[in-house]
Amino acid sequence: MAMIRLEALGRTFEVGGQQVRALDQVDLTIEAGEYLSIMGPSGSGKSTLLNVLGLLDTPSVGAYWLDGVNTSTMGDDQLAATRQAQIGFVFQSFHLVPRMTAAENVELPMLLAGIGGAERRERAHRSLAGVGLADRADHRPAQLSGGERQRVAIARAIVMQPRLLLADEPTGNLDTGSGAEIVRIMETLNERGLTLIVVTHDLQIGERARRRLRLRDGRVVEDLRAAQA
Amino acid sequence: MNGRELVRFATHSALSHRLRSVLTALGIGIGVTAVVLLTSMGEGLHRYVLEQFTQFGTNIIGINPGRSTTFGASTGIFGSVRPLTIDDAEALKRVPFVLNTVPVVQGTASVEGGGRERSTNISGVGPEFQTAFDFRVALGTFLPADDPRAPRPLAVLGAKMRHELYGERSPLGELLRVGGERYRVIGVMEPKGQVLGFDLDDTVYIPAARALELYNRQGLFEIDVLYDKAVPADEVVAGIERMIIARHGGLDVTITTQQQMLDVLGSVLDIVTFAVAALGGISLLVGGVGIFTIMTIAVRERTAEIGLLRAIGAGRAQIRAIFLGESILLAGIGGAGGLLVGGLTVVLLGVAVPALPVGIALPYVVAAEAVAVLIGLAAGVVPAQRAAALDPVEALRAE
Ligand SMILES: Nc1ncnc2c1ncn2[C@@H]1O[C@H](COP(=O)(O)OP(=O)(O)OP(=O)(O)O)[C@@H](O)[C@H]1O
Ligand SMILES: [Mg+2]
């Protein structure tokens, strides 16, 4: 059974009485453990697709099966619970809470999940160590470089041990060096079995993925699979 | 997230805007301080007045001539009103459970003694007055148990009166003229102070029958009946009524128990305290508006954070709880600060100005804190609801 299956999925927005088709007739199957990049011009629906996959947004038409469950049957709380347990997000603008230290930011998902303080601290520390930031645990976001902030965000995204990691232009605000570092960290996670989907404008980064999706006007216009290395 | 973690989270975010949070909490704090201070003064007044009334004990019944409904003017329209006499006072002593009766005639007269002259209060009373009201003699004795209809011309001086006329000298045995009549001084009372504006020390006590003569009156002002504490007032009142009807042919007097007086006074004073509490409550309300404003701003500022929390697994209920928690925290801390400041002020006032009647009205203090927390809750509901209703994608885009 495929981890993700989209069937004739569409997402329309209404802007000033006008229908905007952000996603149109998308059919897509993604297996667990895949490494997928999504590229395409601005406004082609990349972020919308990622939000739908991440259960932050719901399709207007069509169906989305996640692990064999039709997500349209899930209520708001169940969607939140599924995001919590299965899905990690990495955003272009990091989305760290500025008043909290790196460790506290990483603890946040566990705090919401009701995990006890001692275990939270232990797991946050391990997660931060995993992205090479063990010594920055007590720094606030403002005291960290862009690359370091994104690494904290990755540590937060994986601390609940999700099966799916969604990254929307994770290197968009970073220089080439730290961008490459972020990609390398995410690829390592993928090698350990995490399903990885990266939206990017950067061709070099996009071409590293084993499977490359190209969108235009809300449709999938290209779905390339690189030969197994 | 459990309760403690929620409080920590709320504290954390409140502390990230220290000045703003302090000012917001201050709004509630001032409201609570106002409630504490105002109700303390109300309560102080309450206690002061009641103390004045109860210092002679609560097992006293007053009988006044004329029938009146409450405290209004007496209405002698239906049938004639017989005067209350000294014989009535004597007869009432035979009513069951009555310990003592005191006839009272009051007025002013010119008093001459020790070579000086004063115009002062005259209290015509019975010999039982002293024991009934627990009023001690400092020098000599109180009025003796003479024939109540023809007592000897003896007088007892209030403490102030004695000083004014005789200074430090002992006035015992001295002659005193009261309204032209000659009296002999046989005692001086201990100082007692004022009771509701009537200075007991600036008074000359003479036998009631003589005061009646002095003022050329038919009847007494009042008969005070002291009864056995262990017996319900109603029972004693019934006995008094029977006696009066038997003697006067009808109930032409007004009988007021101390308890009735206290009840009426108490309810008036309760209204005063409630009114000042309501005044303080208005400032609490203003504080609530402050919290509402700040929470609305906070939700707007932290929209991206709300989106993030939703993305990493927060349900709507959790978002609501986070913002409600913060709003209650601000109000609760403000309220606690207000209690502290208000309470300290009351205590300091009590120490600095002992004459000022203040007393902490505990039920109002507890209510003020509870209301503060409730206001926090109420002020937070709309912003928290707004935060919970945000669309995660929209929220994440805000920055
Ligand atoms: N909330 C919304 N309301 C109205 N229109 C929207 C909304 N979100 C997206 N759209 C529209 O949907 C289309 C796809 O948007 P989307 O953000 O998915 O594009 P994108 O491929 O991520 O673009 P970019 O590369 O610039 O990030 C765009 O035309 C956009 O204007
Ligand atoms: Mg986008």
Coordinates of N, CA, C and O in Angstrom, one line a residue, chain B residues 182-238:
Chain B
R182 N -32.5 71.8 94.3 CA -31.2 71.4 94.9 C -31.1 69.9 95.0 O -32.0 69.1 95.3
Y183 N -29.9 69.4 94.6 CA -29.6 68.0 94.6 C -28.3 67.8 95.4 O -27.5 68.7 95.5
R184 N -28.0 66.6 95.9 CA -26.8 66.3 96.5 C -26.0 65.3 95.6 O -26.6 64.3 95.2
V185 N -24.7 65.6 95.4 CA -23.9 64.7 94.5 C -23.5 63.5 95.3 O -22.9 63.7 96.4
I186 N -23.8 62.3 94.9 CA -23.4 61.1 95.6 C -22.5 60.2 94.8 O -22.0 59.2 95.3
G187 N -22.2 60.6 93.5 CA -21.3 59.7 92.7 C -20.8 60.3 91.5 O -21.4 61.3 91.0
V188 N -19.7 59.7 90.9 CA -19.2 60.2 89.6 C -19.0 58.9 88.8 O -18.5 57.9 89.3
M189 N -19.5 58.9 87.5 CA -19.3 57.8 86.7 C -17.9 57.7 86.1 O -17.3 58.7 85.9
E190 N -17.6 56.5 85.6 CA -16.4 56.3 84.8 C -16.6 56.9 83.5 O -17.7 56.9 83.0
P191 N -15.5 57.4 82.8 CA -15.7 57.9 81.4 C -16.3 56.8 80.5 O -15.8 55.7 80.6
K192 N -17.2 57.2 79.7 CA -17.8 56.2 78.8 C -17.7 56.6 77.3 O -17.7 55.8 76.4
G193 N -17.6 57.9 77.1 CA -17.5 58.4 75.7 C -18.8 58.7 75.1 O -19.9 58.6 75.8
Q194 N -18.8 58.9 73.8 CA -20.0 59.3 73.1 C -20.7 58.0 72.5 O -20.0 57.1 72.1
V195 N -22.0 58.0 72.5 CA -22.7 56.9 71.8 C -23.6 57.6 70.8 O -24.5 58.3 71.2
L196 N -23.2 57.4 69.6 CA -24.0 58.0 68.5 C -24.3 59.5 68.7 O -25.4 59.9 68.6
G197 N -23.2 60.2 69.1 CA -23.4 61.7 69.2 C -23.9 62.1 70.6 O -23.9 63.3 70.9
F198 N -24.3 61.2 71.4 CA -24.8 61.6 72.8 C -23.7 61.4 73.8 O -23.2 60.3 74.0
D199 N -23.2 62.5 74.4 CA -22.0 62.4 75.3 C -22.5 61.9 76.7 O -23.1 62.7 77.4
L200 N -22.2 60.7 77.0 CA -22.6 60.1 78.3 C -21.9 60.8 79.5 O -22.3 60.7 80.6
D201 N -20.7 61.3 79.2 CA -19.9 61.9 80.2 C -20.3 63.3 80.5 O -20.0 63.8 81.6
D202 N -20.9 64.0 79.6 CA -21.3 65.4 79.7 C -22.8 65.4 80.2 O -23.6 66.0 79.6
T203 N -23.1 64.6 81.2 CA -24.4 64.3 81.6 C -24.5 64.3 83.1 O -23.6 63.9 83.8
V204 N -25.7 64.8 83.6 CA -26.0 64.6 85.0 C -27.1 63.6 85.2 O -28.1 63.8 84.4
Y205 N -26.9 62.6 86.0 CA -28.0 61.6 86.2 C -28.8 61.9 87.5 O -28.2 62.1 88.5
I206 N -30.1 62.0 87.3 CA -31.0 62.2 88.4 C -32.1 61.2 88.4 O -32.3 60.5 87.3
P207 N -32.9 61.0 89.5 CA -34.0 60.0 89.4 C -35.0 60.4 88.4 O -35.3 61.6 88.2
A208 N -35.6 59.4 87.7 CA -36.5 59.6 86.7 C -37.7 60.5 87.1 O -38.2 61.4 86.4
A209 N -38.3 60.2 88.3 CA -39.4 60.9 88.7 C -39.2 62.4 88.9 O -40.0 63.2 88.6
R210 N -37.9 62.7 89.3 CA -37.6 64.1 89.5 C -37.4 64.8 88.1 O -37.7 65.9 88.0
A211 N -36.9 64.0 87.2 CA -36.7 64.6 85.8 C -38.1 64.9 85.2 O -38.3 65.9 84.5
L212 N -39.1 64.0 85.5 CA -40.4 64.3 85.0 C -40.9 65.6 85.5 O -41.5 66.4 84.8
E213 N -40.7 65.8 86.8 CA -41.1 67.0 87.5 C -40.4 68.2 86.8 O -41.0 69.2 86.5
L214 N -39.1 68.1 86.7 CA -38.3 69.1 86.1 C -38.8 69.6 84.8 O -38.9 70.8 84.5
Y215 N -39.2 68.6 83.9 CA -39.6 69.0 82.6 C -41.2 69.1 82.6 O -41.7 69.3 81.5
N216 N -41.8 68.9 83.7 CA -43.2 69.0 83.7 C -43.9 68.1 82.7 O -44.8 68.5 82.0
R217 N -43.4 66.9 82.7 CA -43.9 65.9 81.8 C -44.8 64.8 82.5 O -44.6 64.5 83.6
Q218 N -45.7 64.3 81.7 CA -46.6 63.2 82.2 C -45.9 61.9 82.1 O -46.0 61.0 82.9
G219 N -45.2 61.7 80.9 CA -44.7 60.4 80.7 C -43.2 60.3 80.4 O -42.6 61.3 80.1
L220 N -42.7 59.1 80.5 CA -41.3 58.8 80.2 C -41.0 58.9 78.7 O -41.9 58.7 77.9
F221 N -39.8 59.1 78.4 CA -39.3 59.0 77.0 C -39.3 57.5 76.5 O -39.7 57.2 75.4
E222 N -38.9 56.7 77.4 CA -38.6 55.3 77.0 C -38.5 54.5 78.3 O -38.1 55.0 79.4
I223 N -38.8 53.2 78.1 CA -38.5 52.3 79.2 C -37.6 51.2 78.5 O -38.0 50.7 77.5
D224 N -36.4 51.0 79.1 CA -35.5 50.0 78.5 C -35.7 48.7 79.4 O -35.6 48.8 80.6
V225 N -35.9 47.6 78.7 CA -36.2 46.4 79.4 C -35.0 45.5 79.1 O -34.6 45.2 78.0
L226 N -34.4 45.0 80.2 CA -33.2 44.1 80.1 C -33.8 42.7 80.4 O -34.4 42.5 81.4
Y227 N -33.6 41.7 79.4 CA -34.1 40.4 79.6 C -33.1 39.3 79.6 O -31.9 39.5 79.2
D228 N -33.5 38.1 80.0 CA -32.6 37.0 80.1 C -32.2 36.6 78.7 O -33.0 36.3 77.8
K229 N -30.9 36.6 78.5 CA -30.3 36.3 77.1 C -30.7 34.9 76.6 O -30.8 34.8 75.4
A230 N -31.0 34.0 77.5 CA -31.3 32.6 77.0 C -32.7 32.5 76.4 O -33.0 31.5 75.8
V231 N -33.5 33.6 76.6 CA -34.9 33.5 76.1 C -35.1 34.3 74.8 O -34.5 35.3 74.7
P232 N -35.8 33.7 73.9 CA -36.0 34.4 72.6 C -36.7 35.8 72.9 O -37.6 35.9 73.7
A233 N -36.3 36.8 72.1 CA -36.9 38.1 72.3 C -38.4 38.1 72.1 O -39.1 38.8 72.8
D234 N -38.8 37.3 71.1 CA -40.3 37.3 70.8 C -41.1 37.0 72.1 O -42.2 37.6 72.3
E235 N -40.6 36.0 72.8 CA -41.3 35.6 74.0 C -41.5 36.8 75.0 O -42.5 37.0 75.6
V236 N -40.4 37.5 75.2 CA -40.4 38.6 76.1 C -41.3 39.7 75.6 O -42.1 40.3 76.4
V237 N -41.2 40.0 74.3 CA -42.0 41.0 73.7 C -43.5 40.7 73.9 O -44.3 41.6 74.3
A238 N -43.9 39.4 73.8 CA -45.3 39.0 73.9 C -45.7 39.3 75.4 O -46.8 39.8 75.6

